């Protein structure tokens, strides 16, 4: 019997499951929009047309225009790039920092665990959005600082999930057997514990991608995120508030973009969790 | 001659939070001494929670005892530097109970067997691969199965892989922590026979932690009986089974599944072992002992020799009433014999029912 390791067929199994395929499709659309956005739209995202402000959706402007006559579709497409960038880098950074912390804390336990986890608890004690506000307020509002702030609020979540899973795996007999065989702690952590503790962390990361995009939109909405004229979905939503009685589509479409993206990542994360389960 | 592994006065306690006030100490292992010679098998038996697995994990140096010493070939194993500990780990190996938890689900069997050899620099990789193939044959699997993952094996086969992994570093001692308890009876017999064959061929010593007296009787040279964290009786296997000198051992033997169903003894225990966080004076078995006297609740009986190689922790070890000698026809662990005995017993029961 020649069976490929489970991970080889993971993508195929994800595609075969219609629900996670839907999630993957939404995520793929976001990626494509982020990469090819400028090509797809005939307007520049910051080209103002004062002859056509607050225009409703039409053949010229599929999703209408905003108060400065900028094409909403181009702005949403170009905002996808910012959203994806913020999501991927902030979650990636959180994994890079939180995963080793959780792994070491969960495996070594005792005092190391207490010290590392109390540090994480300090971060967790603040409501995430408040902490992100504080960080961007302190560092100054920019794309980089937004990413840093969101990475900081994501780190304890990743560390906690990794730690819990590491503690679970570390108590299993094969880890004890490897200790009895004389493998070093580092070898056991990286070769035995991490691969078996990883799947819930990956799922958590995919869900955090969604919440990071929302957090970015909050920050932009409050004016502390990415600064104009760079379009982001959150700042488009904020600007739309002023015209909500004249041009509802201004709020509808960025809101729908956020909704679909978060939905996509969530469904994808759920599917990933189901497919990574060895019992699948 | 120094024994291969000798442990003296091992104590291991855990702190148990009671919710209120200061946490209590839970003495899982309390002043346990035992030793095993090269090529011999020492069985540690007792009911669940008596501390036998903790003893195993102390002997493996997976946990540190609160006090006590462990010596491997006379060398103190408690004061080892990292190189010394690595040598210790090569010489003392383990086989766990649950064959489904003891193998990394993401590691191929080839790596499971080859990595330990490379870690201890026993040989280079091509040689390690050859040895891995030979190990697979030695434990009754085939070299072609090296490419597989653990989930492609049955429980008994996984236990064979776990045994092969323990053997991969050519240990002197293997601590077997209930290695057959999770297996089907027929598979148990195969694994027990495999362990015996390996001991004959390689001279490896076993510390065999178990609650299955039939297996212990079949496999062990010496038996130590544990109760509530202490050893209450220790003797060569035959001596212990024929002439138990501690009431707890007697109860344990009487409670063992017996082939001759009509001879099921009447000394089955009631009650629970004492709360190990609550240190009481006297013998820990006193509350459940059918032969209890006043003295038993006042002072704790020490583990002292009754005969040459027979230790018992009972004040009345010499004067306990004779027990009917247990039938020596216990068929060990052979599955077919057990099945046959079961059928005989069942048939006899139906016959009796008809007679009435």
Coordinates of C-alpha atoms in Angstrom, one line a residue:
Chain A
X1 CA 0.0 0.0 0.0
X2 CA 1.5 3.3 -1.0
X3 CA -0.4 6.1 0.6
X4 CA 0.8 9.6 0.3
X5 CA 1.1 11.6 3.5
X6 CA -2.1 13.3 4.4
X7 CA -0.8 16.8 3.7
X8 CA -0.2 16.0 0.0
X9 CA -3.9 15.6 -0.8
X10 CA -5.0 18.4 1.6
X11 CA -5.8 20.9 -1.1
X12 CA -7.6 18.4 -3.2
X13 CA -9.7 17.4 -0.2
X14 CA -10.4 21.0 0.6
X15 CA -11.6 21.6 -3.0
X16 CA -13.8 18.4 -2.9
X17 CA -15.6 19.7 0.1
X18 CA -18.1 22.2 -1.4
X19 CA -18.2 24.5 1.7
X20 CA -14.5 25.0 2.0
X21 CA -14.3 25.3 -1.8
X22 CA -16.7 28.2 -1.5
X23 CA -14.4 29.8 1.2
X24 CA -11.4 29.2 -1.0
X25 CA -13.1 30.8 -4.0
X26 CA -13.9 33.9 -2.0
X27 CA -10.3 34.1 -0.7
X28 CA -9.0 33.5 -4.3
X29 CA -11.2 36.4 -5.5
X30 CA -9.7 38.6 -2.9
X31 CA -6.2 37.6 -3.9
X32 CA -6.9 38.1 -7.6
X33 CA -8.5 41.5 -6.8
X34 CA -5.4 42.5 -4.8
X35 CA -3.0 41.4 -7.6
X36 CA -4.9 42.5 -10.7
X37 CA -7.1 45.2 -9.3
X38 CA -5.7 48.2 -11.1
X39 CA -5.9 46.3 -14.5
X40 CA -9.5 45.3 -14.0
X41 CA -10.9 48.8 -13.5
X42 CA -10.8 51.6 -16.1
X43 CA -10.5 54.3 -13.4
X44 CA -7.6 55.1 -11.1
X45 CA -8.7 54.8 -7.4
X46 CA -7.9 58.3 -6.6
X47 CA -9.0 60.0 -9.8
X48 CA -11.7 62.5 -8.9
X49 CA -14.4 63.4 -11.3
X50 CA -16.3 66.4 -9.9
X51 CA -18.9 66.2 -12.7
X52 CA -20.1 62.8 -11.3
X53 CA -20.0 63.0 -7.5
X54 CA -22.2 60.6 -5.6
X55 CA -23.4 58.9 -8.8
X56 CA -25.5 55.8 -8.3
X57 CA -24.3 52.5 -9.8
X58 CA -24.5 52.7 -13.6
X59 CA -22.9 51.4 -16.7
X60 CA -20.0 53.9 -16.4
X61 CA -19.4 53.3 -12.7
X62 CA -20.6 49.8 -11.8
X63 CA -20.7 50.5 -8.1
X64 CA -21.2 54.3 -8.3
X65 CA -18.9 57.1 -7.2
X66 CA -18.2 58.8 -3.9
X67 CA -18.4 62.4 -2.8
X68 CA -15.3 63.3 -4.8
X69 CA -16.5 61.4 -7.9
X70 CA -14.0 58.6 -7.4
X71 CA -15.0 55.2 -8.8
X72 CA -16.1 53.0 -5.9
X73 CA -15.2 49.7 -7.7
X74 CA -11.6 50.8 -8.4
X75 CA -11.3 51.9 -4.8
X76 CA -12.6 48.6 -3.5
X77 CA -10.3 46.7 -5.7
X78 CA -7.3 48.7 -4.6
X79 CA -8.5 48.5 -1.0
X80 CA -8.3 44.7 -1.3
X81 CA -4.6 45.0 -1.6
X82 CA -4.3 46.9 1.6
X83 CA -6.7 44.5 3.4
X84 CA -4.8 41.4 2.3
X85 CA -1.5 43.0 3.1
X86 CA -2.6 43.9 6.6
X87 CA -4.2 40.6 7.2
X88 CA -1.4 38.4 5.9
X89 CA 1.5 40.3 7.4
X90 CA -0.1 41.0 10.8
X91 CA -1.1 37.3 11.2
X92 CA 2.2 36.1 9.8
X93 CA 4.0 38.3 12.3
X94 CA 1.8 37.1 15.1
X95 CA 2.6 33.4 14.2
X96 CA 6.3 34.2 14.0
X97 CA 6.3 35.6 17.5
X98 CA 3.4 33.8 19.2
X99 CA 4.1 30.3 18.0
X100 CA 7.6 29.9 19.5
X101 CA 6.4 31.5 22.7
X102 CA 3.4 29.1 23.0
X103 CA 5.6 26.1 22.0
X104 CA 8.3 26.8 24.6
X105 CA 5.8 27.7 27.3
X106 CA 3.6 24.7 26.7
X107 CA 6.5 22.2 26.4
X108 CA 8.7 23.4 29.3
X109 CA 5.9 24.4 31.6
X110 CA 6.7 25.6 35.1
X111 CA 8.2 29.0 35.6
X112 CA 9.0 29.5 31.9
X113 CA 5.4 29.0 31.1
X114 CA 4.2 31.3 33.9
X115 CA 6.5 34.1 32.9
X116 CA 5.8 33.9 29.1
X117 CA 2.0 33.5 29.6
X118 CA 1.7 36.3 32.0
X119 CA 3.3 38.6 29.4
X120 CA 0.7 37.3 26.9
X121 CA -2.0 37.9 29.5
X122 CA -1.0 41.5 29.8
X123 CA -1.7 41.9 26.1
X124 CA -4.9 39.9 26.3
X125 CA -6.2 42.0 29.2
X126 CA -6.8 45.0 27.0
X127 CA -9.7 44.8 24.5
X128 CA -8.0 44.2 21.2
X129 CA -9.3 47.3 19.4
X130 CA -8.3 49.5 22.3
X131 CA -4.8 48.2 22.4
X132 CA -4.5 48.6 18.6
X133 CA -5.8 52.2 19.0
X134 CA -3.2 52.9 21.7
X135 CA -0.4 51.5 19.6
X136 CA -1.3 53.4 16.5
X137 CA -1.9 56.5 18.5
X138 CA 1.6 56.1 20.1
X139 CA 3.5 55.2 16.9
X140 CA 1.5 57.4 14.5
X141 CA -1.0 56.4 11.9
X142 CA 0.4 54.6 8.9
X143 CA 0.1 51.3 7.1
X144 CA 3.2 49.9 8.8
X145 CA 2.1 50.9 12.3
X146 CA -1.4 49.5 11.6
X147 CA 0.1 46.2 10.7
X148 CA 2.3 46.2 13.8
X149 CA -0.6 47.1 16.1
X150 CA -2.8 44.3 14.7
X151 CA 0.1 41.8 14.9
X152 CA 0.6 42.7 18.6
X153 CA -3.1 42.1 19.4
X154 CA -3.0 38.8 17.4
X155 CA 0.2 37.4 19.1
X156 CA -1.3 36.3 22.5
X157 CA -4.1 34.5 20.7
X158 CA -1.7 32.5 18.6
X159 CA 0.6 31.9 21.7
X160 CA -2.4 30.6 23.8
X161 CA -3.7 28.3 21.1
X162 CA -0.1 26.9 20.5
X163 CA 0.5 26.5 24.2
X164 CA -2.7 24.6 24.8
X165 CA -2.1 22.3 21.9
X166 CA 1.6 21.8 22.9
X167 CA 0.6 20.8 26.4
X168 CA -1.8 18.3 25.0
X169 CA 0.7 16.8 22.6
X170 CA 3.6 16.9 25.1
X171 CA 1.7 14.6 27.5
X172 CA 1.3 11.9 24.8
X173 CA 3.4 8.8 25.1
X174 CA 5.3 9.3 21.9
X175 CA 6.8 12.5 23.2
X176 CA 7.7 10.7 26.5
X177 CA 9.2 7.9 24.4
X178 CA 11.3 10.4 22.5
X179 CA 12.5 11.9 25.8
X180 CA 13.4 8.5 27.0
X181 CA 15.3 7.9 23.8
X182 CA 17.4 10.9 24.6
X183 CA 16.3 13.4 22.0
X184 CA 17.0 17.0 23.0
X185 CA 14.1 19.3 24.0
X186 CA 14.6 21.4 20.8
X187 CA 14.5 18.3 18.6
X188 CA 11.3 17.0 20.4
X189 CA 9.7 20.4 20.2
X190 CA 10.4 21.0 16.5
X191 CA 10.1 17.4 15.2
X192 CA 7.5 15.7 17.4
X193 CA 5.4 18.4 19.1
X194 CA 5.1 21.2 16.5
X195 CA 3.9 19.2 13.5
X196 CA 1.2 17.6 15.7
X197 CA 0.2 20.8 17.4
X198 CA 0.1 22.9 14.2
X199 CA -3.3 22.3 12.7
X200 CA -5.4 24.2 15.3
X201 CA -2.9 27.0 15.1
X202 CA -3.3 27.2 11.3
X203 CA -7.0 27.3 11.7
X204 CA -6.8 30.0 14.3
X205 CA -4.5 32.0 12.0
X206 CA -7.0 31.8 9.1
X207 CA -9.8 33.1 11.4
X208 CA -7.5 35.8 12.7
X209 CA -6.9 36.9 9.1
X210 CA -10.6 37.7 9.0
X211 CA -10.7 39.6 12.3
X212 CA -7.5 41.5 11.3
X213 CA -9.2 42.8 8.2
X214 CA -12.1 44.0 10.3
X215 CA -9.7 45.6 12.9
X216 CA -7.9 47.4 10.1
X217 CA -11.3 48.7 8.9
X218 CA -12.1 49.8 12.4
X219 CA -8.8 51.7 12.7
X220 CA -9.3 53.3 9.3
X221 CA -12.8 54.1 10.2
X222 CA -11.6 55.9 13.3
X223 CA -8.9 57.6 11.2
X224 CA -6.0 55.9 13.0
X225 CA -5.3 53.3 10.3
X226 CA -4.0 53.7 6.8
X227 CA -4.1 57.3 5.8
X228 CA -5.8 58.9 2.8
X229 CA -5.6 58.9 -0.1
X230 CA -4.8 55.2 0.1
X231 CA -8.2 53.6 -0.2
X232 CA -9.1 51.0 2.4
X233 CA -12.5 49.4 3.0
X234 CA -12.7 50.8 6.5
X235 CA -12.0 54.4 5.5
X236 CA -14.4 54.1 2.6
X237 CA -17.1 53.0 5.1
X238 CA -16.2 56.0 7.3
X239 CA -16.5 58.4 4.5
X240 CA -19.8 56.9 3.4
X241 CA -21.3 57.7 6.8
X242 CA -21.6 61.4 6.0
X243 CA -23.6 60.6 2.8
X244 CA -25.6 57.7 4.1
X245 CA -28.9 59.5 3.4
X246 CA -28.0 60.5 -0.1
X247 CA -25.9 57.5 -1.4
X248 CA -26.4 54.3 0.5
X249 CA -24.3 52.3 -2.0
X250 CA -21.2 54.0 -0.7
X251 CA -21.6 52.1 2.6
X252 CA -23.1 49.0 1.0
X253 CA -20.2 48.0 -1.3
X254 CA -17.2 48.3 1.1
X255 CA -19.3 46.7 3.8
X256 CA -20.1 43.8 1.4
X257 CA -16.4 43.5 0.5
X258 CA -15.5 43.2 4.2
X259 CA -18.3 40.8 4.8
X260 CA -17.5 38.4 1.9
X261 CA -13.8 38.4 2.7
X262 CA -14.3 37.6 6.4
X263 CA -16.9 35.0 5.4
X264 CA -14.4 33.5 3.0
X265 CA -11.6 33.2 5.5
X266 CA -13.9 31.9 8.2
X267 CA -15.3 29.2 5.9
X268 CA -11.9 28.4 4.7
X269 CA -10.6 28.1 8.3
X270 CA -13.5 25.8 9.2
X271 CA -12.8 23.6 6.3
X272 CA -9.1 23.6 7.1
X273 CA -9.8 22.5 10.6
X274 CA -12.0 19.6 9.5
X275 CA -9.5 18.5 6.8
X276 CA -6.5 18.7 9.2
X277 CA -8.3 16.5 11.7
X278 CA -6.5 13.1 11.4
X279 CA -9.9 11.4 11.8
X280 CA -11.0 12.9 8.5
Chain B
X1 CA 27.5 -8.5 41.8
X2 CA 26.0 -5.1 41.4
X3 CA 22.5 -5.2 40.0
X4 CA 21.9 -3.7 36.6
X5 CA 19.5 -1.1 38.0
X6 CA 18.9 -0.5 41.7
X7 CA 16.6 2.1 43.1
X8 CA 16.6 2.9 46.8
X9 CA 14.0 4.7 48.9
X10 CA 12.4 6.5 46.0
X11 CA 9.8 9.1 47.0
X12 CA 7.7 11.1 44.7
X13 CA 4.9 13.4 45.8
X14 CA 2.7 15.7 44.0
X15 CA 1.0 18.8 45.3
X16 CA -2.8 18.6 45.2
X17 CA -4.8 21.7 45.3
X18 CA -7.7 21.4 47.7
X19 CA -9.3 24.7 46.7
X20 CA -9.1 26.0 50.3
X21 CA -6.0 26.5 52.4
X22 CA -2.6 25.1 51.6
X23 CA -2.3 22.3 49.0
X24 CA -1.9 18.7 50.3
X25 CA 1.0 16.4 49.3
X26 CA 0.0 13.3 47.4
X27 CA 2.6 10.6 47.9
X28 CA 2.4 8.6 44.7
X29 CA 5.6 6.7 45.5
X30 CA 6.7 6.3 49.1
X31 CA 10.1 4.8 49.9
X32 CA 10.2 2.3 47.2
X33 CA 13.4 0.2 46.7
X34 CA 13.8 -2.3 43.9
X35 CA 16.5 -3.8 41.7
X36 CA 16.8 -5.9 38.6
X37 CA 19.6 -8.0 37.3
X38 CA 20.8 -8.4 33.8
X39 CA 18.6 -10.5 31.6
X40 CA 15.9 -10.8 34.3
X41 CA 12.4 -9.6 34.6
X42 CA 11.0 -7.8 37.6
X43 CA 7.3 -7.4 37.6
X44 CA 5.7 -4.5 39.5
X45 CA 2.0 -5.3 40.2
X46 CA -0.8 -3.5 41.9
X47 CA -4.2 -2.0 41.4
X48 CA -4.8 1.3 39.5
X49 CA -3.4 4.3 41.2
X50 CA -1.0 2.4 43.4
X51 CA 2.0 4.3 41.9
X52 CA 3.5 1.6 39.7
X53 CA 3.5 3.7 36.6
X54 CA 5.1 6.6 38.5
X55 CA 7.8 4.2 39.6
X56 CA 8.4 3.4 36.0
X57 CA 8.7 7.0 35.0
X58 CA 11.1 7.7 37.9
X59 CA 13.3 4.8 36.8
X60 CA 13.3 6.1 33.3
X61 CA 14.3 9.5 34.6
X62 CA 11.4 11.1 33.0
X63 CA 10.4 12.6 36.4
X64 CA 12.7 13.4 39.2
X65 CA 12.1 11.8 42.6
X66 CA 11.8 14.0 45.7
X67 CA 14.4 11.8 47.3
X68 CA 16.1 8.4 46.8
X69 CA 18.7 7.1 44.5
X70 CA 18.8 5.2 41.2
X71 CA 22.0 3.4 40.2
X72 CA 22.7 1.9 36.8
X73 CA 25.5 -0.6 37.1
X74 CA 26.5 1.1 40.3
X75 CA 26.7 4.6 38.7
X76 CA 24.5 7.2 40.3
X77 CA 21.9 8.1 37.7
X78 CA 20.6 11.1 39.7
X79 CA 23.8 13.2 39.2
X80 CA 24.4 12.8 35.5
X81 CA 25.6 15.6 33.2
X82 CA 24.0 15.8 29.7
X83 CA 26.3 13.3 28.2
X84 CA 25.8 10.9 31.1
X85 CA 22.1 11.3 30.8
X86 CA 22.3 10.5 27.1
X87 CA 24.2 7.3 27.9
X88 CA 21.6 6.5 30.5
X89 CA 18.8 7.0 28.0
X90 CA 20.4 4.7 25.5
X91 CA 20.7 1.9 28.1
X92 CA 17.2 2.3 29.7
X93 CA 14.2 2.2 27.3
X94 CA 10.5 2.2 27.5
X95 CA 7.4 0.5 26.0
X96 CA 4.1 2.2 26.9
X97 CA 0.7 0.9 27.4
X98 CA -1.3 2.6 24.7
X99 CA -0.1 1.6 21.3
X100 CA -2.2 4.3 19.7
X101 CA -0.5 7.1 21.6
X102 CA 3.1 5.8 21.7
X103 CA 3.9 6.4 18.0
X104 CA 4.0 9.9 16.4
X105 CA 1.2 9.8 13.8
X106 CA 3.2 11.9 11.3
X107 CA 6.4 9.9 11.4
X108 CA 7.2 6.9 9.2
X109 CA 8.3 3.8 10.9
X110 CA 11.6 4.0 9.2
X111 CA 12.4 7.3 10.9
X112 CA 11.0 6.1 14.2
X113 CA 13.7 3.3 14.2
X114 CA 16.6 5.1 12.4
X115 CA 16.6 8.4 14.3
X116 CA 17.5 7.0 17.7
X117 CA 20.4 5.0 16.3
X118 CA 21.8 8.1 14.6
X119 CA 21.2 10.2 17.7
X120 CA 23.3 7.9 19.8
X121 CA 25.8 7.5 16.9
X122 CA 25.5 3.7 17.0
X123 CA 26.1 3.6 13.2
X124 CA 25.8 5.6 10.0
X125 CA 22.6 5.9 8.0
X126 CA 22.9 3.1 5.5
X127 CA 23.8 0.7 8.4
X128 CA 20.9 2.1 10.5
X129 CA 18.5 1.3 7.6
X130 CA 19.8 -2.3 7.5
X131 CA 19.4 -2.5 11.3
X132 CA 15.9 -1.1 11.1
X133 CA 14.9 -3.8 8.6
X134 CA 16.5 -6.4 10.9
X135 CA 14.6 -5.0 13.9
X136 CA 11.3 -5.2 12.0
X137 CA 12.0 -8.9 11.3
X138 CA 13.0 -9.4 14.9
X139 CA 9.7 -8.2 16.2
X140 CA 7.7 -10.2 13.7
X141 CA 7.0 -7.4 11.1
X142 CA 8.4 -7.1 7.7
X143 CA 11.0 -4.7 6.3
X144 CA 8.6 -3.6 3.6
X145 CA 6.4 -2.0 6.3
X146 CA 9.1 0.5 7.1
X147 CA 7.6 3.0 4.7
X148 CA 4.3 3.0 6.5
X149 CA 2.8 5.4 9.0
X150 CA 1.6 4.3 12.4
X151 CA -2.1 4.5 11.4
X152 CA -1.6 1.7 8.9
X153 CA -0.8 -0.8 11.7
X154 CA -3.1 -2.6 14.1
X155 CA -2.7 -2.2 17.9
X156 CA -0.6 -5.3 18.3
X157 CA 1.6 -4.3 15.3
X158 CA 2.1 -0.8 16.8
X159 CA 3.2 -2.4 20.0
X160 CA 5.7 -4.4 18.1
X161 CA 7.0 -1.2 16.5
X162 CA 7.2 0.4 19.9
X163 CA 9.3 -2.6 21.1
X164 CA 11.5 -2.3 18.0
X165 CA 12.0 1.4 18.7
X166 CA 13.1 0.5 22.3
X167 CA 15.4 -2.1 21.0
X168 CA 16.9 0.2 18.3
X169 CA 19.4 1.7 20.8
X170 CA 20.4 -1.7 22.2
X171 CA 19.3 -1.0 25.7
X172 CA 20.2 -3.1 28.8
X173 CA 16.8 -2.5 30.4
X174 CA 13.3 -1.9 29.1
X175 CA 10.6 -0.5 31.3
X176 CA 7.4 -2.0 30.0
X177 CA 4.5 0.0 31.4
X178 CA 1.5 -2.2 31.0
X179 CA 2.6 -3.2 27.5
X180 CA -0.1 -5.7 26.8
X181 CA -3.1 -4.3 28.8
X182 CA -4.5 -2.5 25.8
X183 CA -4.3 -5.4 23.5
X184 CA -6.7 -8.3 22.6
X185 CA -6.0 -11.5 24.5
X186 CA -4.7 -13.3 21.5
X187 CA -2.4 -10.4 20.6
X188 CA -1.3 -10.2 24.3
X189 CA 0.1 -13.7 24.1
X190 CA 2.0 -12.9 20.9
X191 CA 3.6 -9.8 22.4
X192 CA 4.4 -11.5 25.7
X193 CA 6.1 -14.3 23.8
X194 CA 8.0 -11.8 21.7
X195 CA 9.3 -10.1 24.9
X196 CA 10.4 -13.5 26.2
X197 CA 12.2 -14.4 22.9
X198 CA 13.9 -11.0 22.9
X199 CA 15.1 -11.4 26.4
X200 CA 16.5 -14.8 25.6
X201 CA 18.2 -13.5 22.4
X202 CA 19.5 -10.2 23.6
X203 CA 19.8 -10.6 27.4
X204 CA 17.8 -7.4 27.9
X205 CA 16.3 -7.0 31.4
X206 CA 12.6 -6.0 31.8
X207 CA 10.8 -4.1 34.5
X208 CA 7.3 -5.2 33.7
X209 CA 4.6 -3.0 35.2
X210 CA 1.3 -4.7 35.1
X211 CA -2.0 -5.6 36.8
X212 CA -2.4 -8.8 34.9
X213 CA -1.2 -11.6 37.2
X214 CA -1.4 -14.3 34.6
X215 CA 1.0 -12.4 32.3
X216 CA 3.3 -11.6 35.3
X217 CA 3.4 -15.3 36.4
X218 CA 4.3 -16.3 32.9
X219 CA 7.0 -13.7 32.3
X220 CA 8.5 -12.4 35.5
X221 CA 11.4 -13.9 37.5
X222 CA 10.6 -11.7 40.5
X223 CA 7.5 -9.8 41.5
X224 CA 7.1 -6.7 43.6
X225 CA 3.5 -6.0 44.8
X226 CA 2.7 -2.3 45.3
X227 CA -0.2 -0.9 47.4
X228 CA -0.8 2.8 47.9
X229 CA 2.6 3.9 46.9
X230 CA 4.6 1.3 48.8
X231 CA 6.0 -2.1 48.1
X232 CA 4.1 -4.5 50.4
X233 CA 5.6 -7.8 49.2
X234 CA 8.5 -8.9 47.0
X235 CA 9.6 -12.4 46.1
X236 CA 10.6 -14.7 43.3
X237 CA 7.5 -15.3 41.1
X238 CA 6.8 -18.9 42.0
X239 CA 7.3 -18.2 45.7
X240 CA 5.0 -15.3 45.6
X241 CA 2.2 -17.0 43.8
X242 CA 2.5 -20.2 45.8
X243 CA 3.1 -18.7 49.2
X244 CA 1.9 -15.1 49.4
X245 CA 2.9 -13.5 52.7
X246 CA 0.9 -10.3 52.6
X247 CA -2.9 -10.1 52.9
X248 CA -3.1 -7.7 50.0
X249 CA -1.2 -10.1 47.7
X250 CA -3.6 -12.8 48.7
X251 CA -6.6 -10.6 47.9
X252 CA -4.9 -9.6 44.6
X253 CA -4.3 -13.3 43.7
X254 CA -7.9 -14.2 44.7
X255 CA -9.3 -11.4 42.6
X256 CA -7.5 -12.5 39.5
X257 CA -9.6 -14.0 36.8
X258 CA -9.4 -17.7 37.5
X259 CA -9.8 -20.6 35.1
X260 CA -11.5 -22.8 37.7
X261 CA -14.6 -20.7 38.1
X262 CA -15.9 -22.7 41.1
X263 CA -12.8 -22.0 43.1
X264 CA -13.3 -18.2 43.1
X265 CA -12.1 -17.3 46.5
X266 CA -14.0 -15.5 49.2
X267 CA -11.4 -13.0 50.2
X268 CA -12.3 -10.4 47.6
X269 CA -11.7 -6.9 48.9
X270 CA -14.2 -4.3 49.7
X271 CA -13.6 -0.6 50.2
X272 CA -11.1 1.7 48.6
X273 CA -7.4 2.3 49.1
X274 CA -6.7 5.0 51.6
X275 CA -6.7 8.6 50.5
X276 CA -3.0 9.1 49.7
X277 CA -3.1 12.8 50.7
X278 CA -4.2 11.9 54.1
X279 CA -1.3 10.3 56.0
X280 CA -2.7 7.9 58.5
X281 CA -0.7 6.0 61.1
X282 CA -0.2 2.3 60.7
X283 CA -0.5 -0.1 57.9
X284 CA -2.1 1.4 54.8
X285 CA -3.9 -1.8 54.1
X286 CA -5.4 -2.0 57.6
X287 CA -8.8 -0.7 56.7
X288 CA -9.3 -3.4 54.1
X289 CA -7.4 -6.2 55.7
X290 CA -9.3 -9.3 56.9
X291 CA -6.6 -10.1 59.4
X292 CA -6.3 -6.7 61.0
X293 CA -5.1 -6.4 64.6
X294 CA -4.8 -3.4 66.9
X295 CA -1.1 -3.1 66.2
X296 CA -1.7 -2.6 62.5
X297 CA -3.5 0.7 63.0
X298 CA -0.8 2.1 65.3
X299 CA 2.5 1.5 63.6
X300 CA 3.5 1.0 60.1
X301 CA 4.9 -2.5 59.3
X302 CA 8.4 -2.3 57.6
X303 CA 9.2 -4.3 54.5
X304 CA 11.4 -7.1 56.0
X305 CA 12.6 -10.5 54.9
X306 CA 10.4 -13.4 55.8
X307 CA 12.4 -16.0 54.0
X308 CA 15.7 -15.7 52.1
X309 CA 14.4 -13.7 49.1
X310 CA 10.9 -13.1 50.3
X311 CA 10.1 -9.6 51.7
X312 CA 6.8 -8.7 53.2
X313 CA 5.4 -5.6 54.9
X314 CA 3.1 -7.4 57.3
X315 CA 3.5 -7.9 61.0
X316 CA 1.9 -11.3 60.7
X317 CA 3.6 -12.5 57.5
X318 CA 4.7 -15.7 59.2
X319 CA 1.5 -16.5 60.9
X320 CA -1.1 -15.7 58.2
X321 CA -3.4 -18.7 57.9
X322 CA -2.5 -21.1 55.1
X323 CA -4.3 -20.5 51.8
X324 CA -5.4 -23.2 49.5
X325 CA -2.6 -23.4 47.0
X326 CA -3.6 -21.9 43.7
X327 CA -4.0 -24.3 40.9
X328 CA -0.7 -24.4 39.0
X329 CA -2.5 -25.2 35.9
X330 CA -3.0 -21.5 34.9
X331 CA -2.3 -21.6 31.3
X332 CA -0.1 -18.5 31.2
X333 CA -1.3 -16.3 28.5
X334 CA -1.7 -18.6 25.6
X335 CA -4.9 -17.4 24.0
X336 CA -6.1 -20.8 22.9
X337 CA -5.7 -22.2 26.4
X338 CA -7.6 -19.3 27.8
X339 CA -10.3 -19.7 25.3
X340 CA -10.6 -23.4 26.1
X341 CA -10.7 -22.7 29.8
X342 CA -13.4 -20.1 29.3
X343 CA -15.5 -22.6 27.2
X344 CA -15.0 -25.3 29.9
X345 CA -16.1 -23.0 32.6
X346 CA -19.1 -21.8 30.6
X347 CA -20.2 -25.3 29.7
X348 CA -19.9 -26.4 33.3
X349 CA -22.1 -23.4 34.3
X350 CA -24.8 -24.3 31.9
X351 CA -24.6 -27.9 33.0
X352 CA -25.0 -26.9 36.6
X353 CA -28.0 -24.8 35.7
X354 CA -29.5 -27.8 34.0
X355 CA -28.8 -30.0 36.9
X356 CA -30.7 -27.7 39.2

